[in-house]
Short mmCIF file of C-alpha atoms in Angstrom, two decimals:
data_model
loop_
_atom_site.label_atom_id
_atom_site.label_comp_id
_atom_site.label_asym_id
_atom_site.label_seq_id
_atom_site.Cartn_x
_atom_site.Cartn_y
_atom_site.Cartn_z
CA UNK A 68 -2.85 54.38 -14.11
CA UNK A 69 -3.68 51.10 -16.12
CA UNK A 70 -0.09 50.21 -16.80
CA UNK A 71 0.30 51.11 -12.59
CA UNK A 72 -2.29 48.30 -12.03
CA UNK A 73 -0.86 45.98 -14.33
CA UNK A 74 2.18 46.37 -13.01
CA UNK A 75 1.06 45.54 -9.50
CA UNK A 76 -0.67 42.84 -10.17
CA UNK A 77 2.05 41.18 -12.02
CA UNK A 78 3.75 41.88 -9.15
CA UNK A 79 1.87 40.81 -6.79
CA UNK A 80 2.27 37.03 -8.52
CA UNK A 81 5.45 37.13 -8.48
CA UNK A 82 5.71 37.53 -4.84
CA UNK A 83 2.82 35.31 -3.77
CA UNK A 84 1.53 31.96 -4.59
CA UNK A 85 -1.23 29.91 -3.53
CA UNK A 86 -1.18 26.01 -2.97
CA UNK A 87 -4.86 24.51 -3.23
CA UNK A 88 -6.35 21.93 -0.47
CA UNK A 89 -5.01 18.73 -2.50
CA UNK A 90 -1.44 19.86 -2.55
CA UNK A 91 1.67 20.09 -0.97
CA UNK A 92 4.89 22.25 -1.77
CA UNK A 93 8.09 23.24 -1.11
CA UNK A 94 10.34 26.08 -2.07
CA UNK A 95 13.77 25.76 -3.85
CA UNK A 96 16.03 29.38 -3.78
CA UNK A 97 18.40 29.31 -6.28
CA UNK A 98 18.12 25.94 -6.92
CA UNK A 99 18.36 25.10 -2.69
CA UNK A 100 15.51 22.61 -1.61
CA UNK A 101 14.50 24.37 2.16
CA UNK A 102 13.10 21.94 4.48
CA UNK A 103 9.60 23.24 4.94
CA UNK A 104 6.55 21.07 4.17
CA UNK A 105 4.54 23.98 2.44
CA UNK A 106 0.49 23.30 3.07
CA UNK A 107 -2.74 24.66 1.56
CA UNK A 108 -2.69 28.51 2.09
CA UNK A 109 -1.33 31.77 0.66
CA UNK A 110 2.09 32.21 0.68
CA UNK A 111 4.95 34.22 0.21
CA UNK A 112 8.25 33.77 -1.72
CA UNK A 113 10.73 36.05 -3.71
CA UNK A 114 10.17 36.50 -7.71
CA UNK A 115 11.77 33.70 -10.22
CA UNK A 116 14.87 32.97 -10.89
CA UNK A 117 15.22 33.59 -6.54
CA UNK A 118 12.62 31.29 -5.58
CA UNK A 119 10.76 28.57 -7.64
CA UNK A 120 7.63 26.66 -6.17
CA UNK A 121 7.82 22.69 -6.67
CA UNK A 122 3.50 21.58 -5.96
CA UNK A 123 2.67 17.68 -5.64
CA UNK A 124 -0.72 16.14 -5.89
CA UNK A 125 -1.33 15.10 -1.85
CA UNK A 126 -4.42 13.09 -2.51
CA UNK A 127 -4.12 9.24 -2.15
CA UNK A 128 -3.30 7.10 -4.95
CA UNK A 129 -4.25 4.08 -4.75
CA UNK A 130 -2.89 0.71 -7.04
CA UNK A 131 -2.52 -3.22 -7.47
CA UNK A 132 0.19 -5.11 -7.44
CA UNK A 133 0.80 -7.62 -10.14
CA UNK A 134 -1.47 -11.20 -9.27
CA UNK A 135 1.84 -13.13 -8.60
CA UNK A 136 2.77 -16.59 -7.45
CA UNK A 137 4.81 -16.55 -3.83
CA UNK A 138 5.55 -19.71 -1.53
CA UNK A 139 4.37 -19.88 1.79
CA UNK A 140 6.63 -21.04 5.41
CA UNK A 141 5.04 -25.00 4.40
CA UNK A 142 6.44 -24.46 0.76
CA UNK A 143 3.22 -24.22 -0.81
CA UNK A 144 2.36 -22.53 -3.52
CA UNK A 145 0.09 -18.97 -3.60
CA UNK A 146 -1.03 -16.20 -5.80
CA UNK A 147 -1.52 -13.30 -3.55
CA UNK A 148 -2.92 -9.62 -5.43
CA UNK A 149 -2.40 -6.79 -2.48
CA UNK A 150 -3.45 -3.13 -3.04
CA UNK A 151 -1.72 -0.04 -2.01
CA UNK A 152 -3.05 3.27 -1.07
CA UNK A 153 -0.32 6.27 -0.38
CA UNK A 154 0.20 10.16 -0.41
CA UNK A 155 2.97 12.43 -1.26
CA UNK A 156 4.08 13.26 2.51
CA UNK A 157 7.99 14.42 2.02
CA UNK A 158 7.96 16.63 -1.14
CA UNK A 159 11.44 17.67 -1.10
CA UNK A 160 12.59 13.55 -0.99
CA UNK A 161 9.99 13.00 -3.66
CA UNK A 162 11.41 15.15 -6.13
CA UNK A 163 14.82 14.19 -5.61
CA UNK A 164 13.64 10.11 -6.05
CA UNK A 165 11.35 10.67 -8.64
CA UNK A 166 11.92 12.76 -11.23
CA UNK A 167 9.68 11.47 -12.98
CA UNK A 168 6.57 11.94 -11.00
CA UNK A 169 3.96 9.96 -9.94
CA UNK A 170 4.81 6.95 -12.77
CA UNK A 171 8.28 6.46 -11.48
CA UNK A 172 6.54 6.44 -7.77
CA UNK A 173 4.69 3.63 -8.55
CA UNK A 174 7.44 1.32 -10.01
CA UNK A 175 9.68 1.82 -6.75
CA UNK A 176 6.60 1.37 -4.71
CA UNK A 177 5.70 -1.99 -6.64
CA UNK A 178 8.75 -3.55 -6.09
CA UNK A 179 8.89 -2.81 -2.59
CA UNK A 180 5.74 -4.39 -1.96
CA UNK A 181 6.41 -7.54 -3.99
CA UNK A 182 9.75 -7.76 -1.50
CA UNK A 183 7.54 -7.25 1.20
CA UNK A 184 4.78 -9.57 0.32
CA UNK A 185 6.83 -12.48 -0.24
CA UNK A 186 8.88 -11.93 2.59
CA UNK A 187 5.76 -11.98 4.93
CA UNK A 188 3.90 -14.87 2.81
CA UNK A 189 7.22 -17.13 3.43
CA UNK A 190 6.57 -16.62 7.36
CA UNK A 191 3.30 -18.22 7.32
CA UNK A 192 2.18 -21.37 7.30
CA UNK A 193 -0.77 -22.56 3.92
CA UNK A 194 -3.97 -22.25 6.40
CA UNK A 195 -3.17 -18.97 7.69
CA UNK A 196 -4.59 -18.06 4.20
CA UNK A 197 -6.93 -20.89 3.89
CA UNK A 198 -8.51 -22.62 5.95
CA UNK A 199 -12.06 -24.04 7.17
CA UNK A 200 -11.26 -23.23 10.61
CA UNK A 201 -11.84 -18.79 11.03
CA UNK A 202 -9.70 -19.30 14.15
CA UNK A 203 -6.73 -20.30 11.59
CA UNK A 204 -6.86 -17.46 9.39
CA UNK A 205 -4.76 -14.52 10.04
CA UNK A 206 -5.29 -11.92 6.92
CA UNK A 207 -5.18 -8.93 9.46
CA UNK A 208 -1.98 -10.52 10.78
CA UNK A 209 -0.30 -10.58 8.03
CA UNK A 210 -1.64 -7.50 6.49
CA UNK A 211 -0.22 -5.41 9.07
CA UNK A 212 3.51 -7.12 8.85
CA UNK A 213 3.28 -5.99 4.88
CA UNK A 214 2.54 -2.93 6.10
CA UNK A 215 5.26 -2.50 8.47
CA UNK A 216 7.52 -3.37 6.11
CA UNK A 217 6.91 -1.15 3.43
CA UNK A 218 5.70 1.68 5.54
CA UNK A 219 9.26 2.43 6.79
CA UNK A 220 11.42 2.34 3.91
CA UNK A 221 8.41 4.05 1.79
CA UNK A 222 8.65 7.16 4.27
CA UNK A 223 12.76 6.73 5.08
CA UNK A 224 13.83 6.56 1.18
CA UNK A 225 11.10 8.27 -1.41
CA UNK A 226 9.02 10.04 1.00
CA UNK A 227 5.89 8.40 1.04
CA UNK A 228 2.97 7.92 3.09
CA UNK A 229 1.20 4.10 2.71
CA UNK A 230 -2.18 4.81 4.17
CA UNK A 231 -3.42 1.25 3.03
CA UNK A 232 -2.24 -2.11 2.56
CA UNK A 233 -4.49 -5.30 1.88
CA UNK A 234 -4.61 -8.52 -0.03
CA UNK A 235 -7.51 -8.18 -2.62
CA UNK A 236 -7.28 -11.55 -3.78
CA UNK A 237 -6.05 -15.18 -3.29
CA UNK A 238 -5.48 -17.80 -5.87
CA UNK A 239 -3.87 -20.88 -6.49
CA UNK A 240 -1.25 -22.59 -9.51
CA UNK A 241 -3.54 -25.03 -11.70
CA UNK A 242 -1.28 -27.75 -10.67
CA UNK A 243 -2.13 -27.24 -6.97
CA UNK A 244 -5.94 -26.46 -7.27
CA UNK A 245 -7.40 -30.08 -7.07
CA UNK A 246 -4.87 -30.84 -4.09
CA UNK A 247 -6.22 -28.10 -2.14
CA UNK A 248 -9.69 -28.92 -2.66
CA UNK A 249 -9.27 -32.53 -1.71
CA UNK A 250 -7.23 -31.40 1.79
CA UNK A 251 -9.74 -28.85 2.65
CA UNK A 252 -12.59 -31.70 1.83
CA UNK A 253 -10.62 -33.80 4.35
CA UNK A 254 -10.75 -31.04 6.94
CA UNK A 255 -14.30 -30.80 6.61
CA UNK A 256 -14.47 -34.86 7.12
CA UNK A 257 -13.05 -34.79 10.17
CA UNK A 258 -14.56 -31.84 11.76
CA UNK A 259 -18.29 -33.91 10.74
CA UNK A 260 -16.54 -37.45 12.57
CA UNK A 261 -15.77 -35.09 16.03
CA UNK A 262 -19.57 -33.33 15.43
CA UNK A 263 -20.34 -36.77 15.92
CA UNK A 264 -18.23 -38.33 18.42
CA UNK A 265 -19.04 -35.16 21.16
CA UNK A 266 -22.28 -35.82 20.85
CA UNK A 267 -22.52 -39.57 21.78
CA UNK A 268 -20.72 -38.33 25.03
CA UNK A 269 -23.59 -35.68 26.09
CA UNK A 270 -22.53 -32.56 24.32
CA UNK A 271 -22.44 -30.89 21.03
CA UNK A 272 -19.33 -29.06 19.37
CA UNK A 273 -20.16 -26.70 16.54
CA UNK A 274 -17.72 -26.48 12.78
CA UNK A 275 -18.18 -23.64 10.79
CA UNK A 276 -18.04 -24.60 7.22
#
């Protein structure tokens, strides 16, 4: 009777499987990918060597590009850092680009965002990064045409997901610093002189600084 139960049970696992709430899965049968997305459940298969279950973390991973100098569309001069969150949404393309895992996901992911960002960067013009005038600045612009970019060929070619895409940080080359400072300084000049002038002629405009 014990080696009855034993035997079922060992059975049993060989003919079902479970995949937990932060996975996803597909099936390969005899060494075949099938083109089911397999989801959090029990499940049935046929025993090894027939069928073999492939699982992938589908939680979001999240990571930085590299802090890296990029010219804008006025041939200026910016460090941009952007941040990535994605998910494993295509396991079957996954495997096949990465056999590596999650490592080797990362460097093809990086280097499509650097494309991306400099691409986009080169479109716009210094102040739509920075500015003293809000009404210049166009971060959620020009997050959304990184996005874009990398969302397509990210889903197309290594079957990912990008959930998020955002620049964390902005900085500038020492040698361009001081320039910067004294043009935005100027900005801020001018906006005071028309302060001024509007009121002399009966009203008031407003600069945010």
């Amino acid at each position: 009777v014990v080696g009855l139960l034993i035997l079922a049970i060992f059975g049993s696992i060989s003919f079902f499987f479970q995949v937990r709430q932060n996975e996803v899965a597909f099936l390969t049968t005899f060494g075949k990918a099938s083109d089911e997305v397999i989801k959090s459940g029990l499940h049935v298969k046929a025993p090894w060597p027939i069928q073999k279950v492939h699982r992938f973390d589908a939680r979001v991973h999240n990571f930085e590009g590299k802090f890296e100098e990029t010219q804008t569309q006025d041939g200026r001069n910016l460090m941009v850092l952007v941040y990535v969150g994605w998910r494993v949404a295509e396991p079957q393309k996954f495997h096949r680009s990465f056999p590596g895992g999650v490592d080797d996901a990362k460097r093809s992911l990086e280097s499509l965002v650097r494309s991306a960002k400099n691409a986009t960067v080169g479109q716009h013009p210094f102040n739509h990064f920075i500015s003293t005038d809000p009404a210049q600045l166009k971060f959620d612009v020009i997050e959304k045409e990184m996005l874009a970019q990398v969302t397509a060929t990210a889903k197309e070619k290594f079957g990912l997901e990008v959930k998020t895409l955002g620049i964390k940080r902005l900085g500038f080359p020492e040698s361009v610093t001081q320039k910067v400072f004294e043009r935005m300084n100027e900005e801020r000049q001018r906006d005071r002189k028309s302060t001024r002038l509007n009121s002399s002629h009966g009203y008031i405009s407003y600069a945010v600084f």
